[in-house]
Amino acid sequence: MNEKILVLDFGGQYDQLIARRVREHHVYAEIKDYTGISLDEIRGENYSGIIFTGGPNSVYDETSPHYDPAILDLGIPILGICYGAQLMAYMAGGTICSAEDSSEYGKTRVSVRPGQLFAGVPDESICWMSHTDYIQSAPDGFTIIAETSKCPCAAMQDPRRNLYGVQFHPEVAHTEYGTTMLHNFIFGVCGCKGEWKMDDFIERSVSRYRSELKGKKVLLGLSGGVDSSVAAALLYKAIGDDLTCVFVDHGLLRKDEGDFVEKTFKGRFGMNMIRVNAEAHFLEKLAGVTEPEQKRKIIGEEFIRTFEAEAKKLGKIHVLAQGTIYPDVVESGKGGSATIKSHHNVGGLPERMDFERIVEPLADLFKDEVREAGVKLGLPDELVYRQPFPGPGLAVRIIGEITKEKLDLLRDADAIFREETDRGAVRMPNQYFAVLTDMRSVGVKGDARTYGYTCALRAVDTDDFMTAQWSRIPYEVLERASSRITNEIGQITRVVYDITSKPPATVEWE
Ligand code: XMP
């Protein structure tokens, strides 16, 4: 049995981040809600350690989450974080205090005493605090091992039982030595070896879904984006032909994208994949529409109807699979795993369909972990490392009415810009694409006057796409892209580069 750590969730914001930090140390971490696992079950699971997460409550609130204090005597090392530390102190008989003027929020100087948890941590450093309540006195058997100017017990330990509590958040990057502390807990206190790899996650998921989905027909909406592709590859490994992927090609994809997706999944993996060529249908619905929100609405609606019609043809489907990843779960609020989200990368799936259950195999993973899983599952790099592409596709990159002619022009211009950026950028922007504006302007070719479209190039650097900087890509790249676009695509006579950050602009033009 591989070593693993239990992240016992008391309603904190950072439960997944904690699990991820543990996984970064090559130890598997699983999250359980505090109501979702009994003491006996914990005993039976052979955990190497337990981490109590933070949470918004005060331990004295009637409704605040609590756990059987016997957990402290299981002989399993425990690290309590924030509310988790207060709860540990409370369970062990310490006193928790609530005082508004003692609350701390943000970067805070902390002094620590030497010990196992703080090996390699200097006496003074910066930690991330976010609390109103604090531990006033450490329980019997515990000693205080850290303090801040407002918090007399910023950390405590009972080394005899391997119990540790920290008032601050070691899992967030703002805590300078947070990684060291977690490392000390995982290896020093829990005695883990750190042998877990992404392969283990894949193996674990494959065997789980193989038994849970035995004899069930599963449907997955494939967008060609990273998340749904990795989910498809994982489930295919588990259940093979019981999985059917439906790929709705709305005709608003990038150059050769539809063929690439089909070649990968049908050709390379041999999956049951249905490609619905719905370009003509979508273009008909979009004819004459210029208002961005209306375009999005039409595409979203048609996407669902097309998907539904295909699903119906397949007969009884028991399970809907989705490529939801952890950041999607956060955006939709906790516990949203059974809701079908409208922002999902396949464009929002039907809500009224009759499934027994929804399966989201990647719901615990962050984007880079999903990519790692994709590589391990044998997906091509082009697919695994592709930049984000919006559900409504090129429709939100063509200003004004959408026509087949404009789509083809944009596809060519976009392919050239991406090719030149891939070739010449010193640092890759996080997203880079072309936009076809609705503006025409005068140009000259040979001795003749031209009158053609203006194409805008857009490239942004960003961590989270909530804010973004326009990317300082080399002039030479812009020059080559501009020259190739105007030479190779007759109807485009002018190329401009978008130098607006987000905010005030958005990444997409519509
Ligand atoms: P904006 O334009 O909102 O884009 O600054 C931020 C990021 O989200 C992507 N985007 C979408 N993705 N469906 C999607 O799946 C959409 O409707 C959609 N709109 C924008 C955009 O490409 C960028 O990465």
JSON list of C-alpha atoms in Angstrom, two decimals, residues 53-159:
[
{"chain": "A", "resi": 53, "resn": "THR", "atom": "CA", "xyz": [-7.58, 22.38, 7.13]},
{"chain": "A", "resi": 54, "resn": "GLY", "atom": "CA", "xyz": [-8.62, 25.89, 8.04]},
{"chain": "A", "resi": 55, "resn": "GLY", "atom": "CA", "xyz": [-12.23, 26.97, 8.04]},
{"chain": "A", "resi": 56, "resn": "PRO", "atom": "CA", "xyz": [-14.28, 30.12, 8.50]},
{"chain": "A", "resi": 57, "resn": "ASN", "atom": "CA", "xyz": [-15.82, 29.21, 11.86]},
{"chain": "A", "resi": 58, "resn": "SER", "atom": "CA", "xyz": [-15.03, 29.76, 15.49]},
{"chain": "A", "resi": 59, "resn": "VAL", "atom": "CA", "xyz": [-14.66, 26.54, 17.53]},
{"chain": "A", "resi": 60, "resn": "TYR", "atom": "CA", "xyz": [-17.21, 27.77, 20.06]},
{"chain": "A", "resi": 61, "resn": "ASP", "atom": "CA", "xyz": [-19.99, 28.31, 17.47]},
{"chain": "A", "resi": 62, "resn": "GLU", "atom": "CA", "xyz": [-22.74, 25.77, 17.88]},
{"chain": "A", "resi": 63, "resn": "THR", "atom": "CA", "xyz": [-22.65, 24.87, 14.22]},
{"chain": "A", "resi": 64, "resn": "SER", "atom": "CA", "xyz": [-18.90, 24.86, 13.79]},
{"chain": "A", "resi": 65, "resn": "PRO", "atom": "CA", "xyz": [-17.28, 21.66, 12.51]},
{"chain": "A", "resi": 66, "resn": "HIS", "atom": "CA", "xyz": [-15.89, 19.34, 15.16]},
{"chain": "A", "resi": 67, "resn": "TYR", "atom": "CA", "xyz": [-14.42, 15.87, 15.23]},
{"chain": "A", "resi": 68, "resn": "ASP", "atom": "CA", "xyz": [-14.05, 13.07, 17.73]},
{"chain": "A", "resi": 69, "resn": "PRO", "atom": "CA", "xyz": [-11.10, 14.10, 19.97]},
{"chain": "A", "resi": 70, "resn": "ALA", "atom": "CA", "xyz": [-9.96, 10.47, 19.94]},
{"chain": "A", "resi": 71, "resn": "ILE", "atom": "CA", "xyz": [-8.43, 11.28, 16.56]},
{"chain": "A", "resi": 72, "resn": "LEU", "atom": "CA", "xyz": [-5.56, 12.88, 18.49]},
{"chain": "A", "resi": 73, "resn": "ASP", "atom": "CA", "xyz": [-4.70, 9.53, 20.05]},
{"chain": "A", "resi": 74, "resn": "LEU", "atom": "CA", "xyz": [-4.70, 7.33, 16.95]},
{"chain": "A", "resi": 75, "resn": "GLY", "atom": "CA", "xyz": [-0.93, 7.47, 16.81]},
{"chain": "A", "resi": 76, "resn": "ILE", "atom": "CA", "xyz": [-1.12, 9.21, 13.41]},
{"chain": "A", "resi": 77, "resn": "PRO", "atom": "CA", "xyz": [0.81, 12.51, 13.13]},
{"chain": "A", "resi": 78, "resn": "ILE", "atom": "CA", "xyz": [-1.48, 15.52, 12.67]},
{"chain": "A", "resi": 79, "resn": "LEU", "atom": "CA", "xyz": [-0.82, 19.04, 11.44]},
{"chain": "A", "resi": 80, "resn": "GLY", "atom": "CA", "xyz": [-3.63, 21.50, 12.19]},
{"chain": "A", "resi": 81, "resn": "ILE", "atom": "CA", "xyz": [-3.70, 24.63, 10.06]},
{"chain": "A", "resi": 82, "resn": "CYS", "atom": "CA", "xyz": [-5.50, 27.82, 11.20]},
{"chain": "A", "resi": 83, "resn": "TYR", "atom": "CA", "xyz": [-8.98, 26.66, 12.25]},
{"chain": "A", "resi": 84, "resn": "GLY", "atom": "CA", "xyz": [-7.53, 23.15, 12.25]},
{"chain": "A", "resi": 85, "resn": "ALA", "atom": "CA", "xyz": [-4.93, 24.24, 14.83]},
{"chain": "A", "resi": 86, "resn": "GLN", "atom": "CA", "xyz": [-7.60, 25.92, 16.96]},
{"chain": "A", "resi": 87, "resn": "LEU", "atom": "CA", "xyz": [-9.73, 22.82, 16.80]},
{"chain": "A", "resi": 88, "resn": "MET", "atom": "CA", "xyz": [-6.79, 20.67, 17.81]},
{"chain": "A", "resi": 89, "resn": "ALA", "atom": "CA", "xyz": [-6.13, 22.98, 20.79]},
{"chain": "A", "resi": 90, "resn": "TYR", "atom": "CA", "xyz": [-9.81, 22.96, 21.70]},
{"chain": "A", "resi": 91, "resn": "MET", "atom": "CA", "xyz": [-10.05, 19.16, 21.51]},
{"chain": "A", "resi": 92, "resn": "ALA", "atom": "CA", "xyz": [-6.95, 18.84, 23.69]},
{"chain": "A", "resi": 93, "resn": "GLY", "atom": "CA", "xyz": [-8.32, 21.24, 26.31]},
{"chain": "A", "resi": 94, "resn": "GLY", "atom": "CA", "xyz": [-6.67, 24.53, 25.34]},
{"chain": "A", "resi": 95, "resn": "THR", "atom": "CA", "xyz": [-8.36, 27.94, 25.27]},
{"chain": "A", "resi": 96, "resn": "ILE", "atom": "CA", "xyz": [-9.35, 29.77, 22.11]},
{"chain": "A", "resi": 97, "resn": "CYS", "atom": "CA", "xyz": [-9.92, 33.50, 22.19]},
{"chain": "A", "resi": 98, "resn": "SER", "atom": "CA", "xyz": [-11.84, 35.73, 19.89]},
{"chain": "A", "resi": 99, "resn": "ALA", "atom": "CA", "xyz": [-10.89, 39.36, 19.76]},
{"chain": "A", "resi": 100, "resn": "GLU", "atom": "CA", "xyz": [-11.31, 41.61, 16.74]},
{"chain": "A", "resi": 101, "resn": "ASP", "atom": "CA", "xyz": [-8.26, 43.68, 17.67]},
{"chain": "A", "resi": 102, "resn": "SER", "atom": "CA", "xyz": [-6.09, 40.55, 17.64]},
{"chain": "A", "resi": 103, "resn": "SER", "atom": "CA", "xyz": [-7.07, 39.53, 14.16]},
{"chain": "A", "resi": 104, "resn": "GLU", "atom": "CA", "xyz": [-4.30, 39.32, 11.61]},
{"chain": "A", "resi": 105, "resn": "TYR", "atom": "CA", "xyz": [-4.63, 39.24, 7.89]},
{"chain": "A", "resi": 106, "resn": "GLY", "atom": "CA", "xyz": [-1.88, 38.96, 5.32]},
{"chain": "A", "resi": 107, "resn": "LYS", "atom": "CA", "xyz": [1.87, 38.90, 5.55]},
{"chain": "A", "resi": 108, "resn": "THR", "atom": "CA", "xyz": [2.98, 38.76, 9.18]},
{"chain": "A", "resi": 109, "resn": "ARG", "atom": "CA", "xyz": [6.37, 38.44, 10.85]},
{"chain": "A", "resi": 110, "resn": "VAL", "atom": "CA", "xyz": [6.62, 35.23, 12.85]},
{"chain": "A", "resi": 111, "resn": "SER", "atom": "CA", "xyz": [9.30, 34.06, 15.31]},
{"chain": "A", "resi": 112, "resn": "VAL", "atom": "CA", "xyz": [9.79, 30.33, 15.59]},
{"chain": "A", "resi": 113, "resn": "ARG", "atom": "CA", "xyz": [11.69, 28.10, 18.01]},
{"chain": "A", "resi": 114, "resn": "PRO", "atom": "CA", "xyz": [13.89, 25.31, 16.74]},
{"chain": "A", "resi": 115, "resn": "GLY", "atom": "CA", "xyz": [12.27, 21.90, 16.46]},
{"chain": "A", "resi": 116, "resn": "GLN", "atom": "CA", "xyz": [11.27, 19.22, 14.00]},
{"chain": "A", "resi": 117, "resn": "LEU", "atom": "CA", "xyz": [8.58, 21.26, 12.23]},
{"chain": "A", "resi": 118, "resn": "PHE", "atom": "CA", "xyz": [10.85, 24.27, 11.82]},
{"chain": "A", "resi": 119, "resn": "ALA", "atom": "CA", "xyz": [14.09, 22.58, 10.82]},
{"chain": "A", "resi": 120, "resn": "GLY", "atom": "CA", "xyz": [15.81, 24.86, 8.33]},
{"chain": "A", "resi": 121, "resn": "VAL", "atom": "CA", "xyz": [13.45, 27.77, 9.09]},
{"chain": "A", "resi": 122, "resn": "PRO", "atom": "CA", "xyz": [15.15, 30.96, 10.34]},
{"chain": "A", "resi": 123, "resn": "ASP", "atom": "CA", "xyz": [14.15, 32.40, 13.73]},
{"chain": "A", "resi": 124, "resn": "GLU", "atom": "CA", "xyz": [12.22, 35.18, 12.03]},
{"chain": "A", "resi": 125, "resn": "SER", "atom": "CA", "xyz": [10.39, 35.03, 8.73]},
{"chain": "A", "resi": 126, "resn": "ILE", "atom": "CA", "xyz": [7.16, 36.06, 6.99]},
{"chain": "A", "resi": 127, "resn": "CYS", "atom": "CA", "xyz": [4.04, 33.96, 7.15]},
{"chain": "A", "resi": 128, "resn": "TRP", "atom": "CA", "xyz": [0.50, 34.37, 5.82]},
{"chain": "A", "resi": 129, "resn": "MET", "atom": "CA", "xyz": [-2.12, 34.91, 8.47]},
{"chain": "A", "resi": 130, "resn": "SER", "atom": "CA", "xyz": [-5.88, 35.07, 8.14]},
{"chain": "A", "resi": 131, "resn": "HIS", "atom": "CA", "xyz": [-7.72, 34.76, 11.43]},
{"chain": "A", "resi": 132, "resn": "THR", "atom": "CA", "xyz": [-9.75, 36.45, 14.13]},
{"chain": "A", "resi": 133, "resn": "ASP", "atom": "CA", "xyz": [-9.69, 33.72, 16.77]},
{"chain": "A", "resi": 134, "resn": "TYR", "atom": "CA", "xyz": [-6.40, 32.56, 18.20]},
{"chain": "A", "resi": 135, "resn": "ILE", "atom": "CA", "xyz": [-5.10, 29.98, 20.64]},
{"chain": "A", "resi": 136, "resn": "GLN", "atom": "CA", "xyz": [-4.67, 31.76, 23.95]},
{"chain": "A", "resi": 137, "resn": "SER", "atom": "CA", "xyz": [-3.09, 28.98, 25.90]},
{"chain": "A", "resi": 138, "resn": "ALA", "atom": "CA", "xyz": [-1.67, 25.74, 24.60]},
{"chain": "A", "resi": 139, "resn": "PRO", "atom": "CA", "xyz": [-3.28, 22.57, 25.95]},
{"chain": "A", "resi": 140, "resn": "ASP", "atom": "CA", "xyz": [-1.52, 20.26, 28.41]},
{"chain": "A", "resi": 141, "resn": "GLY", "atom": "CA", "xyz": [1.27, 18.35, 26.75]},
{"chain": "A", "resi": 142, "resn": "PHE", "atom": "CA", "xyz": [1.74, 21.05, 24.09]},
{"chain": "A", "resi": 143, "resn": "THR", "atom": "CA", "xyz": [4.42, 23.72, 23.94]},
{"chain": "A", "resi": 144, "resn": "ILE", "atom": "CA", "xyz": [4.30, 26.97, 22.05]},
{"chain": "A", "resi": 145, "resn": "ILE", "atom": "CA", "xyz": [6.83, 27.02, 19.22]},
{"chain": "A", "resi": 146, "resn": "ALA", "atom": "CA", "xyz": [6.02, 30.27, 17.38]},
{"chain": "A", "resi": 147, "resn": "GLU", "atom": "CA", "xyz": [4.55, 33.69, 18.04]},
{"chain": "A", "resi": 148, "resn": "THR", "atom": "CA", "xyz": [3.72, 36.93, 16.28]},
{"chain": "A", "resi": 149, "resn": "SER", "atom": "CA", "xyz": [3.25, 40.39, 17.78]},
{"chain": "A", "resi": 150, "resn": "LYS", "atom": "CA", "xyz": [-0.49, 39.77, 18.13]},
{"chain": "A", "resi": 151, "resn": "CYS", "atom": "CA", "xyz": [-0.64, 36.02, 18.45]},
{"chain": "A", "resi": 152, "resn": "PRO", "atom": "CA", "xyz": [0.93, 34.42, 21.53]},
{"chain": "A", "resi": 153, "resn": "CYS", "atom": "CA", "xyz": [0.61, 30.92, 20.09]},
{"chain": "A", "resi": 154, "resn": "ALA", "atom": "CA", "xyz": [1.28, 31.04, 16.34]},
{"chain": "A", "resi": 155, "resn": "ALA", "atom": "CA", "xyz": [2.34, 27.37, 16.47]},
{"chain": "A", "resi": 156, "resn": "MET", "atom": "CA", "xyz": [2.32, 24.59, 19.04]},
{"chain": "A", "resi": 157, "resn": "GLN", "atom": "CA", "xyz": [3.52, 21.02, 19.29]},
{"chain": "A", "resi": 158, "resn": "ASP", "atom": "CA", "xyz": [3.06, 17.87, 21.28]},
{"chain": "A", "resi": 159, "resn": "PRO", "atom": "CA", "xyz": [6.00, 15.88, 19.93]}
]
